[in-house]
Coordinates of N, CA and C in Angstrom, one line a residue:
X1305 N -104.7 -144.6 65.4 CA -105.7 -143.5 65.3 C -104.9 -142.3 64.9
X1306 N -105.6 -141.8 64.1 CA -104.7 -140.3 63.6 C -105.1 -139.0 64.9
X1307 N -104.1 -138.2 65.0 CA -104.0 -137.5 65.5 C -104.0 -136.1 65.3
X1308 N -104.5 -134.7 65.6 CA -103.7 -133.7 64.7 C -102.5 -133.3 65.2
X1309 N -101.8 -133.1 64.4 CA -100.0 -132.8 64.6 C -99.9 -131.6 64.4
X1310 N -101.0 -130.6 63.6 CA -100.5 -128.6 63.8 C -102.2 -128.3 64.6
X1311 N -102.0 -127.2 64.6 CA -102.7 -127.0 65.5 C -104.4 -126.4 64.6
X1312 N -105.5 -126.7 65.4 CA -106.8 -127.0 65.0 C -106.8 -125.8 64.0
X1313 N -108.0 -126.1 63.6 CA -107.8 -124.7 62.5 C -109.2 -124.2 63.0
X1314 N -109.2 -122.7 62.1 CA -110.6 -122.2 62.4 C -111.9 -122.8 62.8
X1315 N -112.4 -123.2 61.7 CA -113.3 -124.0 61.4 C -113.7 -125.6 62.3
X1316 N -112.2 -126.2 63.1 CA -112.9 -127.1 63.7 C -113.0 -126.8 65.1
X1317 N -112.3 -125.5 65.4 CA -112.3 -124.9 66.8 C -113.9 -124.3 67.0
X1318 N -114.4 -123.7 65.7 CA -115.6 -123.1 65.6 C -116.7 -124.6 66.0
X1319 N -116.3 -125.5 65.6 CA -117.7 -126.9 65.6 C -117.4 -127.1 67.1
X1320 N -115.7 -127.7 67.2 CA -115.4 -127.7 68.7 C -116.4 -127.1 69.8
X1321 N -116.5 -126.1 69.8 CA -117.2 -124.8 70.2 C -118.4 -124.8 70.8
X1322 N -119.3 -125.6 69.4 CA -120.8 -125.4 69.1 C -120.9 -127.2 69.8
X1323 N -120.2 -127.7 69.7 CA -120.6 -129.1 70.2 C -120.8 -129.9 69.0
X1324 N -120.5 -129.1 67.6 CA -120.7 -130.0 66.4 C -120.0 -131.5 65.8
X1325 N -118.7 -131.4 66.2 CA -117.9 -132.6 65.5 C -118.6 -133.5 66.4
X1326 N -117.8 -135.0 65.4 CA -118.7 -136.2 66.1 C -117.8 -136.8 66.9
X1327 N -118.5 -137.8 67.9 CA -117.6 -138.0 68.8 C -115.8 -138.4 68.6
X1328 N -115.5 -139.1 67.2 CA -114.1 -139.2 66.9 C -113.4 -138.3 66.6
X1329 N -114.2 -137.4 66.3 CA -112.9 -136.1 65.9 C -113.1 -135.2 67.0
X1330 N -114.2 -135.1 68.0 CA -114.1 -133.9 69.5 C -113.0 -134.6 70.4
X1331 N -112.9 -136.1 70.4 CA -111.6 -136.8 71.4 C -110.8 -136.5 70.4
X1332 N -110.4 -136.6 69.4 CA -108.8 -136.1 68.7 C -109.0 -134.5 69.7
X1333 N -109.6 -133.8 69.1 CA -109.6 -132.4 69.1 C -109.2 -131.9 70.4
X1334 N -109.9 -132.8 71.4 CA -109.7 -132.5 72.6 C -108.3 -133.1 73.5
X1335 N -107.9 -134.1 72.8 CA -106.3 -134.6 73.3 C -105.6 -133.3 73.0
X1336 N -105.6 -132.9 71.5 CA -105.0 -131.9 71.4 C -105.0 -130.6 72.0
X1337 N -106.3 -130.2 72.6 CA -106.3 -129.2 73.1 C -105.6 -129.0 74.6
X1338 N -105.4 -130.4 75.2 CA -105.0 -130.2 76.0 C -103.8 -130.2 76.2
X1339 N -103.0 -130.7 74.7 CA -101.2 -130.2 74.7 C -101.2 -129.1 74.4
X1340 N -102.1 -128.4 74.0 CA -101.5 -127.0 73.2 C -102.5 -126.1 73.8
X1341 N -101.3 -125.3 74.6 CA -102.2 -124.1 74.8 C -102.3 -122.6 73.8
X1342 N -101.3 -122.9 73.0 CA -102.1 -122.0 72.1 C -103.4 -122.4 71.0
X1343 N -103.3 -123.3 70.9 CA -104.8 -123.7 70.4 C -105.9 -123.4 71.3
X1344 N -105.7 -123.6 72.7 CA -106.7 -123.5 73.9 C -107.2 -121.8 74.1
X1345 N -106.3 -121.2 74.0 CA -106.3 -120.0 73.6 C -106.9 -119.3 72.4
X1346 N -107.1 -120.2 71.7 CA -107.8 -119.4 70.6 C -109.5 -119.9 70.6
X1347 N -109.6 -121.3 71.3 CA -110.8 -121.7 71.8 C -111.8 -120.9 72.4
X1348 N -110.1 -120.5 73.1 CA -110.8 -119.5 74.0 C -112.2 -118.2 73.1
X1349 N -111.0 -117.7 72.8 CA -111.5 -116.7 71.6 C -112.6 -116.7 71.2
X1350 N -113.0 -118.1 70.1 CA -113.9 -118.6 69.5 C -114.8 -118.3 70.6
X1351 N -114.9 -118.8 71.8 CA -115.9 -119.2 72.6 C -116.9 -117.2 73.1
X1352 N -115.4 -116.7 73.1 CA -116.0 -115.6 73.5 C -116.6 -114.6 72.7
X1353 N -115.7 -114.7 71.2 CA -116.6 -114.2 70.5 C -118.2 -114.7 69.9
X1354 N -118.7 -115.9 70.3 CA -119.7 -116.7 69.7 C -120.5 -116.0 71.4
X1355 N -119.9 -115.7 72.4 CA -121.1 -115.2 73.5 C -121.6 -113.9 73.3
X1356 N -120.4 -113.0 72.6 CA -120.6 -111.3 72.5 C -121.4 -111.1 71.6
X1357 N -121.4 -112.2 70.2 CA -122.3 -112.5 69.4 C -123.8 -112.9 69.7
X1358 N -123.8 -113.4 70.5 CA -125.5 -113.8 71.4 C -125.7 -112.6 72.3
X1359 N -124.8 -111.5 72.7 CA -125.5 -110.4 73.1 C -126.0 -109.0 72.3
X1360 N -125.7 -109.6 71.0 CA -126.2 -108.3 70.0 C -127.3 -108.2 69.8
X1361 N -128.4 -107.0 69.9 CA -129.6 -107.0 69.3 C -129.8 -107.9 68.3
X1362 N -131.2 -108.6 68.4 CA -131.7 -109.4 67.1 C -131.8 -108.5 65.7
X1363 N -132.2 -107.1 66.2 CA -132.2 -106.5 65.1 C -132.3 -105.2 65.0
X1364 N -131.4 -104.5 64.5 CA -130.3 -103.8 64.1 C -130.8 -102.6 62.4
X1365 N -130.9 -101.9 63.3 CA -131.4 -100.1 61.6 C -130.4 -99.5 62.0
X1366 N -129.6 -99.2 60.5 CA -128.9 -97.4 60.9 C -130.0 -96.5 60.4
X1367 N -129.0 -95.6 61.1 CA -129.7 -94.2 61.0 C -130.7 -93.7 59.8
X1368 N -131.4 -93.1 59.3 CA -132.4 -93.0 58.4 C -131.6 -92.1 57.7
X1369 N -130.7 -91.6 57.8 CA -129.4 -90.9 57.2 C -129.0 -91.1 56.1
X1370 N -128.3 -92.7 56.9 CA -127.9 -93.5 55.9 C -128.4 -94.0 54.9
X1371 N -130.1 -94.7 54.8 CA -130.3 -95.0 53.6 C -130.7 -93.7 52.5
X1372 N -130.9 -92.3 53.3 CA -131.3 -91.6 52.5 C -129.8 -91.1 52.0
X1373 N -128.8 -91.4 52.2 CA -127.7 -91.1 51.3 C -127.3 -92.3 50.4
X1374 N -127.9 -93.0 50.8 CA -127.6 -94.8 50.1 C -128.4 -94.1 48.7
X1375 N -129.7 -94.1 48.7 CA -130.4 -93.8 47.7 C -130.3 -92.6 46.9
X1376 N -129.3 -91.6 47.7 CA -129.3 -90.4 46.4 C -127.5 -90.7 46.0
X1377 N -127.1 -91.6 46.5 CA -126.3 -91.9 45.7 C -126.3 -93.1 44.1
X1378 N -127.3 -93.9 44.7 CA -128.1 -94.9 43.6 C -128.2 -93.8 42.7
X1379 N -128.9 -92.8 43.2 CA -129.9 -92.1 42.1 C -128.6 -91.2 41.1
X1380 N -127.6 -90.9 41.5 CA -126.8 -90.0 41.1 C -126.0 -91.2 39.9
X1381 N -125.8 -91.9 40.9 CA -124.9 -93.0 40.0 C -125.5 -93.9 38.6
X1382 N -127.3 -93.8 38.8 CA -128.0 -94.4 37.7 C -127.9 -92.7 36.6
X1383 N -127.8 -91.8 37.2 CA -128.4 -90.3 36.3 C -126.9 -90.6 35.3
X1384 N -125.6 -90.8 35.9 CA -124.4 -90.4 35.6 C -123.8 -91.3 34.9
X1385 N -124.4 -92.3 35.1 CA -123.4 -93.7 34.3 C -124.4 -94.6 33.5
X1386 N -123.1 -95.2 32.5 CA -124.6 -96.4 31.2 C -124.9 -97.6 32.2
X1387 N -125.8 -97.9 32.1 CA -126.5 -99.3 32.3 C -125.0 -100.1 32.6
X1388 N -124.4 -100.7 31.7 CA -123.0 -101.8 31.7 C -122.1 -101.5 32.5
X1389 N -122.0 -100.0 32.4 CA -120.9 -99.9 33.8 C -121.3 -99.7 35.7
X1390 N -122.8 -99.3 35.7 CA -123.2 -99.3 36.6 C -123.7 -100.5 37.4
X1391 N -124.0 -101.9 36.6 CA -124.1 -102.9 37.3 C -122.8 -103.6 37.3
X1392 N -121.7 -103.0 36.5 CA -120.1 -103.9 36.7 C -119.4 -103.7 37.7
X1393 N -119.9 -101.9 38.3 CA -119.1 -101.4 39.7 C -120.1 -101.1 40.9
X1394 N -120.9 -101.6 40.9 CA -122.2 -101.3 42.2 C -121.4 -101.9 43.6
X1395 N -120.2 -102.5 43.8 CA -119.7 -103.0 44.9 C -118.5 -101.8 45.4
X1396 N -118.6 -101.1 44.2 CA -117.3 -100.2 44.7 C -118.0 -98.8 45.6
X1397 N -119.4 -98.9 45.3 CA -120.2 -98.0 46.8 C -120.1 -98.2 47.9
X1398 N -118.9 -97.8 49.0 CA -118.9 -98.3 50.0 C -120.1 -98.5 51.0
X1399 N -120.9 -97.3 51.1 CA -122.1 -97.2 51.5 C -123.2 -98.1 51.2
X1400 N -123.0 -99.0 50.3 CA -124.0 -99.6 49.8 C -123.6 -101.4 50.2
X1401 N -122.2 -101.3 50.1 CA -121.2 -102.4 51.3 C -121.7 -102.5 52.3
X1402 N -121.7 -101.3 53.2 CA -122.0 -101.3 54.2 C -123.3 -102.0 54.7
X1403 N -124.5 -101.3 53.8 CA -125.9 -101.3 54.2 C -126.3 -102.7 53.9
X1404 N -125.2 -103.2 52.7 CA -125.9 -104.7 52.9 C -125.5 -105.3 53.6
X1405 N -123.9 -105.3 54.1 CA -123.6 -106.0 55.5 C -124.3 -105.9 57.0
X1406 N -124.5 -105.1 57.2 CA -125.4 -104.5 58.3 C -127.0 -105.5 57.9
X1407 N -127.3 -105.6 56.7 CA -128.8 -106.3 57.0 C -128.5 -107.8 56.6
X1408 N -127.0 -108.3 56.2 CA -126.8 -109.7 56.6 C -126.9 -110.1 57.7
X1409 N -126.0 -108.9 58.9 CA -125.9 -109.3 60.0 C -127.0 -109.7 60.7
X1410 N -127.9 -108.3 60.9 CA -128.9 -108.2 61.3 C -129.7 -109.5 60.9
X1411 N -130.2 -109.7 60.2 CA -130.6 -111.0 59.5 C -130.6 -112.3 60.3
X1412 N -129.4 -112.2 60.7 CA -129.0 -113.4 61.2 C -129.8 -113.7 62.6

């Protein structure tokens, strides 16, 4: 039976977690976990950040601020620049970064 020999990585500590892997790879996962405590330690982590994550509002506005600076910056950026360059650099608005991460999260 194969074993892991370094230690879990993100992604199976995250299934680990959720209860996802199937039962052959949660017993690897879990022999391992119990030689290594720094893996266990980061289990940890996972675990805790996946709780602080279930205590965040379902859903999440900024301030009315912000989109009204989101939008006079759109508007400044469409008055000031050609068509080609304005849809080649629309990620370099930090503000506009933001507002869409915030309604991914939110989303979720």
């Amino acid at each position: 039976m194969i074993e892991f020999t370094d230690h879990l990585d993100l992604e199976t500590l995250s299934a680990h977690a959720d209860g996802e892997l199937n039962a052959v790879v949660a017993a690897r996962a879990k022999r391992h976990l119990d030689a290594c405590a720094a893996c266990r330690a980061q289990l940890e982590g996972v675990r805790h950040l996946v709780a602080a994550a279930h205590d965040l509002p379902r859903s999440a506005a900024p301030p009315p601020e912000v989109w009204t600076e989101i939008r006079a910056r759109i508007a400044r950026e469409r008055a000031g620049t050609s068509a080609g360059t304005r849809t080649a650099h629309w990620w370099h608005n930090g503000w506009l970064a933001a507002a869409a991460a915030l309604v991914l999260v939110a989303g979720t």
